[in-house]
mmCIF file of C-alpha atoms in Angstrom:
data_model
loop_
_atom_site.group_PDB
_atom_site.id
_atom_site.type_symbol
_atom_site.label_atom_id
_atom_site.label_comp_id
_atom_site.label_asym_id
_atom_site.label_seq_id
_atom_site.Cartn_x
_atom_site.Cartn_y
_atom_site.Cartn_z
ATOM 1 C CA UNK A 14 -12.158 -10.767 24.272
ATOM 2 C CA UNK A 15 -9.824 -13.741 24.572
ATOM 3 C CA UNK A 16 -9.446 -17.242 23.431
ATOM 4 C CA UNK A 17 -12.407 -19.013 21.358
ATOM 5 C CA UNK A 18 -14.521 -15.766 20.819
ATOM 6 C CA UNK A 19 -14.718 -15.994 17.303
ATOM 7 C CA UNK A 20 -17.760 -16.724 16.351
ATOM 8 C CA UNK A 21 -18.965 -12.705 17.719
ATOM 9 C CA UNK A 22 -18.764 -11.161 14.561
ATOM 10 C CA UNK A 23 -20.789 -11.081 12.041
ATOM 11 C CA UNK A 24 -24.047 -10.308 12.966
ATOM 12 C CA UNK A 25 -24.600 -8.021 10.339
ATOM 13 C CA UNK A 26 -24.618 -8.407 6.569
ATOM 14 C CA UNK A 27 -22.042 -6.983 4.789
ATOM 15 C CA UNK A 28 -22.748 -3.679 3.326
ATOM 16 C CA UNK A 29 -19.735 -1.752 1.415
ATOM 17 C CA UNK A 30 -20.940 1.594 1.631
ATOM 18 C CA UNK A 31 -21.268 1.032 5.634
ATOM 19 C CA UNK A 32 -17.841 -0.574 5.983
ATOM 20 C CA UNK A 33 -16.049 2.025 4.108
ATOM 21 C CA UNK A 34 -17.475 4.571 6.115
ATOM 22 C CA UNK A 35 -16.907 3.251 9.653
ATOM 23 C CA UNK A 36 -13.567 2.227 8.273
ATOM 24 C CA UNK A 37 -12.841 6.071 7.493
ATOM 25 C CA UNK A 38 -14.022 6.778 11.481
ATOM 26 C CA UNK A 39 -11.522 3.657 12.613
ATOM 27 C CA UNK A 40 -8.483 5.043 10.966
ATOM 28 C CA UNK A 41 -8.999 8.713 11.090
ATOM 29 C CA UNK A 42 -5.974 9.914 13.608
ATOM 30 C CA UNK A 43 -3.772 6.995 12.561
ATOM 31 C CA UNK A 44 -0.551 7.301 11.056
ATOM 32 C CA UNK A 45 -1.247 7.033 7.074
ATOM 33 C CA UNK A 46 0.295 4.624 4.684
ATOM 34 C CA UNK A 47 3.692 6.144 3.540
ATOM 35 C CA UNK A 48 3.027 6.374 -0.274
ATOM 36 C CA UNK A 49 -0.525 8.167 0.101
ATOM 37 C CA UNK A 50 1.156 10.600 3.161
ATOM 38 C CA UNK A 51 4.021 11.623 0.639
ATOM 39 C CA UNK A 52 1.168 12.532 -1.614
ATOM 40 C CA UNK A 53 -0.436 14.563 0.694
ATOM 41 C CA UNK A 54 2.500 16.158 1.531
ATOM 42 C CA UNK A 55 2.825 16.939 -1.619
ATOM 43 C CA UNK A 56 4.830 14.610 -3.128
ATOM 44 C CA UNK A 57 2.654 13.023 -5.271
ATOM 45 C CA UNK A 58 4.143 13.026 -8.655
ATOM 46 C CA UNK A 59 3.912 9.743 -11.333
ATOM 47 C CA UNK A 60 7.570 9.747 -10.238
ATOM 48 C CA UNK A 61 7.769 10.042 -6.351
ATOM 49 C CA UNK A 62 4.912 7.482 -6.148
ATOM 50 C CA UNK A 63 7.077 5.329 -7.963
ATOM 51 C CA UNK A 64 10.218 5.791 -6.016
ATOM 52 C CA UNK A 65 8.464 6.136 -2.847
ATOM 53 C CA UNK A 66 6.874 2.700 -3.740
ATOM 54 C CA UNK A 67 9.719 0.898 -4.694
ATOM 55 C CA UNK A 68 10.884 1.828 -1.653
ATOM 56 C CA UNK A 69 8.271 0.752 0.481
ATOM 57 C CA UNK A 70 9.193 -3.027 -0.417
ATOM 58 C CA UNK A 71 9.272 -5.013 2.935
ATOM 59 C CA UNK A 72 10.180 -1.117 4.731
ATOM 60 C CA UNK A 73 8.107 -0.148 7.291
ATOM 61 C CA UNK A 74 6.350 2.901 7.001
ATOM 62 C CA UNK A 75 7.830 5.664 8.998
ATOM 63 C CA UNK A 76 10.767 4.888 7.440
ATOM 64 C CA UNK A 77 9.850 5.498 3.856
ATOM 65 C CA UNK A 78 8.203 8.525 4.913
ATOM 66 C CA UNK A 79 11.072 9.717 6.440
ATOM 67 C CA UNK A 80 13.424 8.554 3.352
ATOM 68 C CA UNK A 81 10.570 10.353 0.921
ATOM 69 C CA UNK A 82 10.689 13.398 2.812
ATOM 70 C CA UNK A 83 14.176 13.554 2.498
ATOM 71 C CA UNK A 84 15.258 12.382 -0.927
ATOM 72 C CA UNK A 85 12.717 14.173 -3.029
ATOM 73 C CA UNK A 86 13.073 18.104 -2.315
ATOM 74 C CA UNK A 87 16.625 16.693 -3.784
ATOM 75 C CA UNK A 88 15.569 14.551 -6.392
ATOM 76 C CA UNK A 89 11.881 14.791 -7.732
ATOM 77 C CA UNK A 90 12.571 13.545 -11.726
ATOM 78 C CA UNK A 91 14.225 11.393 -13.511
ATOM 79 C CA UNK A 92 17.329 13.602 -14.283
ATOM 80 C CA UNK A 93 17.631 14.583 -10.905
ATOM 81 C CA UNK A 94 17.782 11.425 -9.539
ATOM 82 C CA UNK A 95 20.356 10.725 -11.918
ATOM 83 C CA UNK A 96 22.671 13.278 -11.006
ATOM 84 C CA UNK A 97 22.919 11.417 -7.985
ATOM 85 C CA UNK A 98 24.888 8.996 -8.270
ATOM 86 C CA UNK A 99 24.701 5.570 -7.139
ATOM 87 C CA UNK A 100 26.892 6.701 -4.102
ATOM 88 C CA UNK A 101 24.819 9.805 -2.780
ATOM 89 C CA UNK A 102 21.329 7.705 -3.352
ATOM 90 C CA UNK A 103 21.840 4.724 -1.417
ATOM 91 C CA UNK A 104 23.137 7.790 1.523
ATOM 92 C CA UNK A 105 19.913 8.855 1.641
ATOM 93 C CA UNK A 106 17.755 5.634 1.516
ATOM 94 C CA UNK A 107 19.624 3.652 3.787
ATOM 95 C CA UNK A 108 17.151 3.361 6.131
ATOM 96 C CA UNK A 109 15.010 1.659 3.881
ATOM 97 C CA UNK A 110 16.082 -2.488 3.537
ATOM 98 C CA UNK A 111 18.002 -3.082 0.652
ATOM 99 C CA UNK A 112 19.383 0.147 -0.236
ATOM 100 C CA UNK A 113 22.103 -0.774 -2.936
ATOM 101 C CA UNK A 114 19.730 -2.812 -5.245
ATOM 102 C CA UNK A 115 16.783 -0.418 -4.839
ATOM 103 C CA UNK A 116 19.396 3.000 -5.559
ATOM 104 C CA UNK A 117 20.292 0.717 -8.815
ATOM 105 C CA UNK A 118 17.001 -0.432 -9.493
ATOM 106 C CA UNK A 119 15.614 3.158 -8.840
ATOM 107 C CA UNK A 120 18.553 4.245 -11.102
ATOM 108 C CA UNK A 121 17.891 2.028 -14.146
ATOM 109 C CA UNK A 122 14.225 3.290 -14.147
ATOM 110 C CA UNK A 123 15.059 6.796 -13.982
ATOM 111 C CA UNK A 124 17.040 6.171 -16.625
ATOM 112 C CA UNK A 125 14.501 4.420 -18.895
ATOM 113 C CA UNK A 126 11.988 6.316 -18.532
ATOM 114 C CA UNK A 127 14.211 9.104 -20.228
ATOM 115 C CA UNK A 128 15.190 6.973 -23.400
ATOM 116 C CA UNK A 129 11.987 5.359 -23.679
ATOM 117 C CA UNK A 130 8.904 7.099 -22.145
ATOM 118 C CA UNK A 131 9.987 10.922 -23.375
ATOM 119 C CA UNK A 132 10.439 11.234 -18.841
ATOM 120 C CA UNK A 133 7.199 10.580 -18.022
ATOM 121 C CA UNK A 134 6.343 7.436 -15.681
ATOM 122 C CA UNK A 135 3.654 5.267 -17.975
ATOM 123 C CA UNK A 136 0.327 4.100 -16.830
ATOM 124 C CA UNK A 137 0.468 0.442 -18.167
ATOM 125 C CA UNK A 138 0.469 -2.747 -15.637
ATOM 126 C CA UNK A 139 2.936 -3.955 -18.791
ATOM 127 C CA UNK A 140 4.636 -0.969 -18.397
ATOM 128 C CA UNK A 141 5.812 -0.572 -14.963
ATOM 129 C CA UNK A 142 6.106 -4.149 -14.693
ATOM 130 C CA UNK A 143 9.329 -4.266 -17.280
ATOM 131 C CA UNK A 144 10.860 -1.818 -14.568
ATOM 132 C CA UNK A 145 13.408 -4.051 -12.684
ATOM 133 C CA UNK A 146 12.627 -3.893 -8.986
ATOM 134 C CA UNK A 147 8.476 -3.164 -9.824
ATOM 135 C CA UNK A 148 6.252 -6.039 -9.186
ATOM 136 C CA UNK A 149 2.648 -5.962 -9.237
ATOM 137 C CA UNK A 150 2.362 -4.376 -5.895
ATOM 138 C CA UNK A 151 4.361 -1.408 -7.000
ATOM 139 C CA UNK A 152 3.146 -1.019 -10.289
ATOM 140 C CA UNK A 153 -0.567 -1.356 -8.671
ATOM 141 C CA UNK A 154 -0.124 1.229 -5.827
ATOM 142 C CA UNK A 155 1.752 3.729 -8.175
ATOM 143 C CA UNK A 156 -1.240 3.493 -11.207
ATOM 144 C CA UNK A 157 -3.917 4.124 -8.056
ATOM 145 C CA UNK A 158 -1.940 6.889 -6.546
ATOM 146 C CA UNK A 159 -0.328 8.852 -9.208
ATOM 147 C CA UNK A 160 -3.138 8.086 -12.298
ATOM 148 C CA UNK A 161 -6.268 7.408 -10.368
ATOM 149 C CA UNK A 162 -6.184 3.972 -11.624
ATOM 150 C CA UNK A 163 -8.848 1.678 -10.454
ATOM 151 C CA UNK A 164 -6.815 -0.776 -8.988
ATOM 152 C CA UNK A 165 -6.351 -2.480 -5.576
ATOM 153 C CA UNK A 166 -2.794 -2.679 -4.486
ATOM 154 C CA UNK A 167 -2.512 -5.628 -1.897
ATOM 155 C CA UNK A 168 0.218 -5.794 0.581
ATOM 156 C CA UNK A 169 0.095 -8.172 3.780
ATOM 157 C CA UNK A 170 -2.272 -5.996 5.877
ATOM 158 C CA UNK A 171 -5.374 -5.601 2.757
ATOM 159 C CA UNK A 172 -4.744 -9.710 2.406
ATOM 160 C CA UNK A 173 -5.035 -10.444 5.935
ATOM 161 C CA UNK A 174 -8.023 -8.510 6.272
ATOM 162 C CA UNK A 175 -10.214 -8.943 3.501
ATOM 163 C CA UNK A 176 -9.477 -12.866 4.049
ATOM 164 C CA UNK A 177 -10.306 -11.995 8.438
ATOM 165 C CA UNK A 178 -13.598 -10.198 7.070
ATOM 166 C CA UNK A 179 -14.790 -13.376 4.761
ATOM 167 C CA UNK A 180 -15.158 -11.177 1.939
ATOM 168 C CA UNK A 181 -12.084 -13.723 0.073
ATOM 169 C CA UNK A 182 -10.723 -16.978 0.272
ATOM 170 C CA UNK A 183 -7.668 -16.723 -0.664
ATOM 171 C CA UNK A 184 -3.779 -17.822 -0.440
ATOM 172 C CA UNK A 185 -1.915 -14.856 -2.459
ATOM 173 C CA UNK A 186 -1.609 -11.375 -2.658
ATOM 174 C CA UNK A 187 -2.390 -11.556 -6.871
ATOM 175 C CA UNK A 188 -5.480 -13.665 -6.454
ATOM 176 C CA UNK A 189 -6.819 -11.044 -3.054
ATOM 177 C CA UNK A 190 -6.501 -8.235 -5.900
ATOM 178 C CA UNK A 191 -8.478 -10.130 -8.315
ATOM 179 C CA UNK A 192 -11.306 -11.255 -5.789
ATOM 180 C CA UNK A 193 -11.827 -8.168 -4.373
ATOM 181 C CA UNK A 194 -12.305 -6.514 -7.781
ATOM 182 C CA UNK A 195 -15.082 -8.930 -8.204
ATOM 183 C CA UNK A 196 -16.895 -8.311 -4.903
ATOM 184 C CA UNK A 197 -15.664 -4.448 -3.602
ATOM 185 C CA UNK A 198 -17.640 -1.174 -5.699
ATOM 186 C CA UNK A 199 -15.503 0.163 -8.451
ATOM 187 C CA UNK A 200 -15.418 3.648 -6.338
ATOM 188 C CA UNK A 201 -13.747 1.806 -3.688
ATOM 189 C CA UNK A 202 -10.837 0.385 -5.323
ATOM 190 C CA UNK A 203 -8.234 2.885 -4.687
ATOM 191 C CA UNK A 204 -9.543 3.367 -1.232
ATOM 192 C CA UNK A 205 -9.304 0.250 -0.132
ATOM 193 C CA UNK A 206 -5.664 -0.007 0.298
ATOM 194 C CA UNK A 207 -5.137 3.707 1.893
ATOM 195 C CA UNK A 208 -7.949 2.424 4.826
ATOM 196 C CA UNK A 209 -6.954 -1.215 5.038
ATOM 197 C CA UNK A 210 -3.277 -0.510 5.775
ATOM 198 C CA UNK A 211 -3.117 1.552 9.023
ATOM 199 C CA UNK A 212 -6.845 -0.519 9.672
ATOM 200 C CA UNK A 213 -4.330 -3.618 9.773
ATOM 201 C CA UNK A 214 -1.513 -2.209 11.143
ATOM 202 C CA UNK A 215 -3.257 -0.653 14.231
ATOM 203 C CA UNK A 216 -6.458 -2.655 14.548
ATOM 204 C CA UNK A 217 -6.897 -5.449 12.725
ATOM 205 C CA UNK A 218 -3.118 -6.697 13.620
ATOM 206 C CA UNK A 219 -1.914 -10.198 12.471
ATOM 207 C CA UNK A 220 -1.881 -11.274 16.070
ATOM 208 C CA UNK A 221 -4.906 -10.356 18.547
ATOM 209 C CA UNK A 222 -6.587 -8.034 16.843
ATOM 210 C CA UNK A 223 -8.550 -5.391 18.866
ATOM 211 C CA UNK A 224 -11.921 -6.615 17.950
ATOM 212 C CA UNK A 225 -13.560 -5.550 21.328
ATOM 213 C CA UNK A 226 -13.387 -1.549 20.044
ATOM 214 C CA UNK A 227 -13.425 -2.227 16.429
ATOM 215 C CA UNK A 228 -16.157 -0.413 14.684
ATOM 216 C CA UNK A 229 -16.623 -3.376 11.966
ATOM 217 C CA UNK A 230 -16.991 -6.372 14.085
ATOM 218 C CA UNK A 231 -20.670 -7.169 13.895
ATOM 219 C CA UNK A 232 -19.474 -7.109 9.771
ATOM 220 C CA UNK A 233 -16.603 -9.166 10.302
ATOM 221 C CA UNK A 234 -16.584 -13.154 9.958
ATOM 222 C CA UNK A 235 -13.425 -13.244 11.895
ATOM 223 C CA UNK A 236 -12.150 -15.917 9.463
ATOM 224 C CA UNK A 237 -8.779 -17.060 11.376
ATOM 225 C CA UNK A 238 -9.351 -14.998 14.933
ATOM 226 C CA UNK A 239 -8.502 -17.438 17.894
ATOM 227 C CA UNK A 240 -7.579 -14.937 20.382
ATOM 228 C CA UNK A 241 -8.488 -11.027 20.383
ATOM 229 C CA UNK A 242 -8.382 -7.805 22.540
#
């Protein structure tokens, strides 16, 4: 495919339970998103989600992966992560962007969570949020990964292609979450985000996506798409 082809797509109707499954076949072999990798690795802990996700602000992928794998057989709780020190932290997440405010921010957290959550990470949306350095996105991804939370984190790849598919109109992050709640199956909530992020980074790409092989074309509306591969 190349320029003006996109009006292909869409032939069929949209049908969730179809989409998520040909989505499972179209990233199956990919590299996985960082957070739900560490997980499987075994690194799933209320905690390391929310340290791995704080660190996966604006980082690419490999690279938290590589910084989880590293920093939590050191430091997997709160205490141990304090013990630390400022110094020794920011050593080991370097590679992630913005190492010194995210080894205080990570810090501070660890810190409160002692004095005012007994050490355990809370579930809240209110919660997490007070956490300086955890946004929405964090506190989203770490109550669907660590609690089971039905909740759709959105990042730039689950925006881009929920808005590409025509399943939302929409200009922000916040206001994807809240229309794909309305139109995506409750069971597919926490899914969504672990598909739709090596879907986006590999196929659906913000620049000429590879529509010709991808298995959901004849779903997708291909809102956007002037040129394609």
């Amino acid at each position: 495919m190349g320029e003006g082809t996109e009006g292909r797509g869409g032939t069929e109707p949209w049908d969730a339970d179809e989409a998520f499954r040909r989505l499972r076949e179209a990233v199956r072999g990919l590299p996985k998103a960082a957070v739900f990798d560490l997980r499987d690795r075994g690194f799933g802990s209320p905690f390391e989600v929310l340290v791995a996700s704080l660190i996966s602000a604006r980082t690419r992928d490999e690279t938290t992966l590589a910084v989880g794998l590293r920093l939590f057989p050191i430091a997997a709780s709160p205490q141990a992560m304090i013990d630390l020190g400022e110094a020794r932290l920011v050593e080991l997440i370097r590679p992630a962007t913005f190492p010194e405010p995210k080894a205080r921010d990570i810090l501070e957290l660890s810190r409160r969570i002692l004095a005012e959550h007994g050490g355990e990470v809370p579930e809240t949306v209110e919660e997490l949020t007070a956490f300086r350095g955890v946004g929405p996105k964090i506190a989203a991804l770490t109550r669907a990964v660590a609690f089971g939370a039905a909740t759709i984190p959105v990042d730039v790849h689950v925006h881009r292609v929920a808005n590409r598919w025509g399943l939302v109109a929409t200009r922000t992050p916040e206001a994807t979450m809240k229309a794909l709640e309305a139109v995506l199956p409750r069971r597919y909530w926490i899914e969504t985000n672990e598909r739709l992020v090596p879907f986006g980074k590999f196929i659906c790409t913000g620049v000429a996506p590879f529509c010709s092989t991808c298995l959901l074309l004849s779903m997708c509306r291909r809102v956007g798409v002037t040129r394609s591969r």
